[in-house]
Coordinates of C-alpha atoms in Angstrom, one line a residue:
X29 CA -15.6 -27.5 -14.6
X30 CA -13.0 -29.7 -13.1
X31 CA -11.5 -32.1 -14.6
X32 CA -11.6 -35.9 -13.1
X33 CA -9.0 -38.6 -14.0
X34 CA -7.0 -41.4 -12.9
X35 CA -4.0 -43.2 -13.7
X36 CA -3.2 -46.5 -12.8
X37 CA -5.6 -46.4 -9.9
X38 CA -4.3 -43.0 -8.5
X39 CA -6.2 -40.4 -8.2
X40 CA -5.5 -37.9 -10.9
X41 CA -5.8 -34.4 -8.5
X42 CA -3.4 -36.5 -6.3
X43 CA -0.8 -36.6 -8.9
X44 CA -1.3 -33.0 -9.7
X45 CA -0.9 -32.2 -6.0
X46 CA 2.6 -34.1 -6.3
X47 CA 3.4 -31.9 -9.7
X48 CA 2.8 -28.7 -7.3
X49 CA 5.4 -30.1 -5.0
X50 CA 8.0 -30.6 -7.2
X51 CA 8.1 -27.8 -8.9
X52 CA 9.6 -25.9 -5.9
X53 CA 8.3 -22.9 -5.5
X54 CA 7.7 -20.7 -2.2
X55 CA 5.0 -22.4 -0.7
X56 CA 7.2 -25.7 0.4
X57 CA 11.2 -27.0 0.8
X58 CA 11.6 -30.2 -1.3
X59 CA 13.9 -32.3 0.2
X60 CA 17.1 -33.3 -1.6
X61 CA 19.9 -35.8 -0.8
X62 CA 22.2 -34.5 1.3
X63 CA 25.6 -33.7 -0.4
X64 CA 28.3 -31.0 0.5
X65 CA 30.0 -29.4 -2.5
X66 CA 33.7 -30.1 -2.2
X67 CA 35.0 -27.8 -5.5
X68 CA 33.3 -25.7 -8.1
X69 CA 34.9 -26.2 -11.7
X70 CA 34.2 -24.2 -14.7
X71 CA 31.0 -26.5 -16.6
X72 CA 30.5 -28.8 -13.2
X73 CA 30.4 -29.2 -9.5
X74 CA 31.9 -31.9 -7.8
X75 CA 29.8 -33.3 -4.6
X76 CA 30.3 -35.1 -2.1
X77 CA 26.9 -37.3 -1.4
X78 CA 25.6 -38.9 1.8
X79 CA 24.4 -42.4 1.5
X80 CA 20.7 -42.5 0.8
X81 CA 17.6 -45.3 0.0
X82 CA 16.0 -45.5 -3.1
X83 CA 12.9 -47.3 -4.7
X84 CA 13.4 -48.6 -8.3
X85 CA 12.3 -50.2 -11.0
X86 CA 13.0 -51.4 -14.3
X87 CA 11.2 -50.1 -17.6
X88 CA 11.7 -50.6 -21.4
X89 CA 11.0 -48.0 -24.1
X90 CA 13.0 -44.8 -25.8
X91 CA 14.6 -42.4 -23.4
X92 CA 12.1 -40.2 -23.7
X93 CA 9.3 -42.0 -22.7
X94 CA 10.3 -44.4 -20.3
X95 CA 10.0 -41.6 -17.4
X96 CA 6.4 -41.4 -17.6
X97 CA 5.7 -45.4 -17.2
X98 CA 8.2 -45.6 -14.2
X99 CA 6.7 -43.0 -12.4
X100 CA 3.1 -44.7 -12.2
X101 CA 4.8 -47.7 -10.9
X102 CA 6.9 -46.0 -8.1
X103 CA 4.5 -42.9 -7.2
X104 CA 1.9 -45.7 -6.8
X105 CA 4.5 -47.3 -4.1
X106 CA 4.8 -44.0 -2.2
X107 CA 0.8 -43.3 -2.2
X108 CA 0.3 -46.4 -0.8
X109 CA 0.9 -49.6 -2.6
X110 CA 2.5 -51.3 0.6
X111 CA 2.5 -53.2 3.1
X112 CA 2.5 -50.7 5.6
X113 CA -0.5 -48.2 5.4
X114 CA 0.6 -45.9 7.9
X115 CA 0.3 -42.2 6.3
X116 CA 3.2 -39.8 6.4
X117 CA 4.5 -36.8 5.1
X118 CA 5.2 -35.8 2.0
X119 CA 8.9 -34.5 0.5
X120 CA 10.6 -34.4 -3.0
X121 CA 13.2 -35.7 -5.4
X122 CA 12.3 -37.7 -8.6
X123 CA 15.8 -39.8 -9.7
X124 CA 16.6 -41.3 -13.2
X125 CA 19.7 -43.3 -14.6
X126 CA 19.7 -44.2 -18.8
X127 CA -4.0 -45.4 -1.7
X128 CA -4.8 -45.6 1.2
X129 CA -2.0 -46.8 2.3
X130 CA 1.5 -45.4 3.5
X131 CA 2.2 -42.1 1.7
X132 CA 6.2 -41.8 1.9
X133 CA 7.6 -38.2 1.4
X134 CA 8.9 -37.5 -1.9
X135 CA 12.4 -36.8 -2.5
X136 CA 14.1 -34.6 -5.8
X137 CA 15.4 -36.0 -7.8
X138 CA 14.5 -39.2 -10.3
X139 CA 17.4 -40.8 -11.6
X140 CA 17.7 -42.5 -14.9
X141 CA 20.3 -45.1 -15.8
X142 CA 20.6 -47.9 -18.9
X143 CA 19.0 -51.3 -16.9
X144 CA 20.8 -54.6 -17.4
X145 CA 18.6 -56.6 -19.5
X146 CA 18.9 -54.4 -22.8
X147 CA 20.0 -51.0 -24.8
X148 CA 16.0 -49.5 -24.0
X149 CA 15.4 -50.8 -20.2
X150 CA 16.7 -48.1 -17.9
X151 CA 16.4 -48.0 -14.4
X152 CA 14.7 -45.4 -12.4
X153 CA 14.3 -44.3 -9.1
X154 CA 12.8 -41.8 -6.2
X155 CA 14.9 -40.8 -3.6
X156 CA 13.7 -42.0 -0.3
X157 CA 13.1 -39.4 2.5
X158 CA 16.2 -39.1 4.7
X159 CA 13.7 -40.2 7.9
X160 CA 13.6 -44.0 6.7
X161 CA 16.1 -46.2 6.5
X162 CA 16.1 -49.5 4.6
X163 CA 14.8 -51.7 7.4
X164 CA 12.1 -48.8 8.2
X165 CA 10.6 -48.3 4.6
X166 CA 7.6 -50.2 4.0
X167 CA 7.3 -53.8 1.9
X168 CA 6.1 -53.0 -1.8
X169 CA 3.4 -54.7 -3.3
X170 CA 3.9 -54.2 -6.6
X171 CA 6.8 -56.6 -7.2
X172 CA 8.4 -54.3 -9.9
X173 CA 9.5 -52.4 -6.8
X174 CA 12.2 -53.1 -5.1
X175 CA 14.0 -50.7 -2.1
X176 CA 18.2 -50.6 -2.0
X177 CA 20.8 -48.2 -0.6
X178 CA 22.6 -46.2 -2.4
X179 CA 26.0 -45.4 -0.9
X180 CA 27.9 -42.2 0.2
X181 CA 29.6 -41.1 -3.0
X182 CA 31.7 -38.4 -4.6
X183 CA 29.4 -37.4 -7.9
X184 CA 30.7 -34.7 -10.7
X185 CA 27.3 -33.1 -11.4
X186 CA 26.3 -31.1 -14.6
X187 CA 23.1 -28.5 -13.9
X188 CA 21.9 -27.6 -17.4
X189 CA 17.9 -26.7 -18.4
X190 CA 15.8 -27.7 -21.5
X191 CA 13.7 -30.3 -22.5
X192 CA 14.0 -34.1 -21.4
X193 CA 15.5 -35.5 -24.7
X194 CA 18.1 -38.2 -25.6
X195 CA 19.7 -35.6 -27.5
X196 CA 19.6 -32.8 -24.8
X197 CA 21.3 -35.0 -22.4
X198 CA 23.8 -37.0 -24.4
X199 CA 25.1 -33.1 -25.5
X200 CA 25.7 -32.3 -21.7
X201 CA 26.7 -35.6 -20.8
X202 CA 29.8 -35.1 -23.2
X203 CA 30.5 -32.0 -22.3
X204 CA 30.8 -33.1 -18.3
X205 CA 33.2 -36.0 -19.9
X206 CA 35.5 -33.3 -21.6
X207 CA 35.1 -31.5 -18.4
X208 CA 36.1 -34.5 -16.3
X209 CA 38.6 -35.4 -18.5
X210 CA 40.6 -32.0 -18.4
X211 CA 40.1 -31.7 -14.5
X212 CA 41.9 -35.0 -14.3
X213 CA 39.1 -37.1 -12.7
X214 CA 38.3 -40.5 -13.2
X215 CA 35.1 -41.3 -13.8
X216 CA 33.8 -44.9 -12.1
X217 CA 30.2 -44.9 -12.2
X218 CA 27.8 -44.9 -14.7
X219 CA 25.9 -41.4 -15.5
X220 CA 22.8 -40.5 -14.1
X221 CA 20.2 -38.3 -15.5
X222 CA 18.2 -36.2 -12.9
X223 CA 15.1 -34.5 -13.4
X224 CA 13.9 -32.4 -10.7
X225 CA 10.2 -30.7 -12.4
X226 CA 6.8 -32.4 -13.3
X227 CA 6.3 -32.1 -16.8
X228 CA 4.3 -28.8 -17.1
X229 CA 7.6 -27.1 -16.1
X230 CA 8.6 -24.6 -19.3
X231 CA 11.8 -26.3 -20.5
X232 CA 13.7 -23.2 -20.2
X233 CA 13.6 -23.5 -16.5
X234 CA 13.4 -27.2 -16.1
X235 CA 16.2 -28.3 -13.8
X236 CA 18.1 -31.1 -15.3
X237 CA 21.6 -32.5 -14.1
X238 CA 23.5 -35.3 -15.2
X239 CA 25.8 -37.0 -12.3
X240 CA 28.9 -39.5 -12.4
X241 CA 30.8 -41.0 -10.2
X242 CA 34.3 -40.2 -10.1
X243 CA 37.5 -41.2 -7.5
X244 CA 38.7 -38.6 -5.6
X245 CA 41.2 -35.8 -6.7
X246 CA 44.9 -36.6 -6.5
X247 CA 45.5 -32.8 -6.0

């Protein structure tokens, strides 16, 4: 028998669909933002990113489970909660730092960062496909929404695997400090935690990174 749901008003086999596409796989490229890698370091790389667009919104709860809530609210945006309703193609990343309507391409990854307003609001994003720019994305509805650009930055990135825990990150988030810290490289940015699977991924091969942004090298 299969199984009928839905969350939030989206369909649940919709979301599944989604799931497919980010875990990679054979059967379709996810798209990334673009970023050349400008040195390889022991524990990290260092990359150099293009500017990109992102969609965000603000949450409050424990690191652990704020993911799930802000991914309702912005998958809801790219299925169709806009002002546009044109339908378009679909891509992939998912960002994190701490229907019927216009189906925007999903990008990898979602970024999660601490939010303004308190130690358990973080902000958290999708990636906007590389084909829109600001002025061409369509108008949210949902006002918890909101669209900005993100600008062309060099980012220290950590890849590590495992399960989406405070504890998990915070341990490579020090180590990509140590890291930074004997290379000589200033970190100027907040961290950003990036999850690029949907949660049926096995944690050993979950791809997780945490990013910051540092000035350039001196050397």
């Amino acid at each position: 028998m299969t199984a009928r749901f839905r969350i939030d008003g989206l369909s649940g086999r919709l979301m599944l669909v989604l799931a497919m596409l980010l875990a990679g796989g054979t059967a379709m490229a996810i798209e990334e933002p673009s970023y050349q890698v400008v040195r390889t370091y022991p524990v990290f790389e260092l990359r150099q990113y293009a500017a990109y667009v992102v969609a965000e919104t603000e949450v409050q709860g424990d690191f652990d489970k704020v993911g799930s809530q802000a991914f309702r609210i912005l998958a809801d945006y790219i299925f169709g909660n806009n002002e546009s309703k044109t339908k378009m193609a679909m891509t992939a990343p998912v960002n994190q730092r701490a229907a019927g309507g216009e189906k925007i391409a999903m990008t990898a990854p979602v970024g999660q960062r601490p939010g303004g307003s308190g130690a358990d609001r973080y902000l958290l994003s999708f990636v906007m496909p590389s084909s829109y720019s600001l002025d061409a994305l369509p108008k949210p509805k949902d006002p918890r929404v909101t669209l900005r650009p993100e600008p062309a930055k060099l980012m220290a990135v950590r890849r590590y695997s495992g399960r989406w825990t405070l504890s998990n990150y915070e341990k490579n988030r020090r180590i990509l400090l140590m890291a930074l810290d004997e290379a000589k490289l200033e970190a100027i940015g907040a961290p950003l935690y990036a999850r690029y699977n949907p949660p049926f991924t096995p944690w050993f091969l979950r791809r997780n990174e945490v990013m910051i942004e540092v000035s350039p090298p001196r050397d």
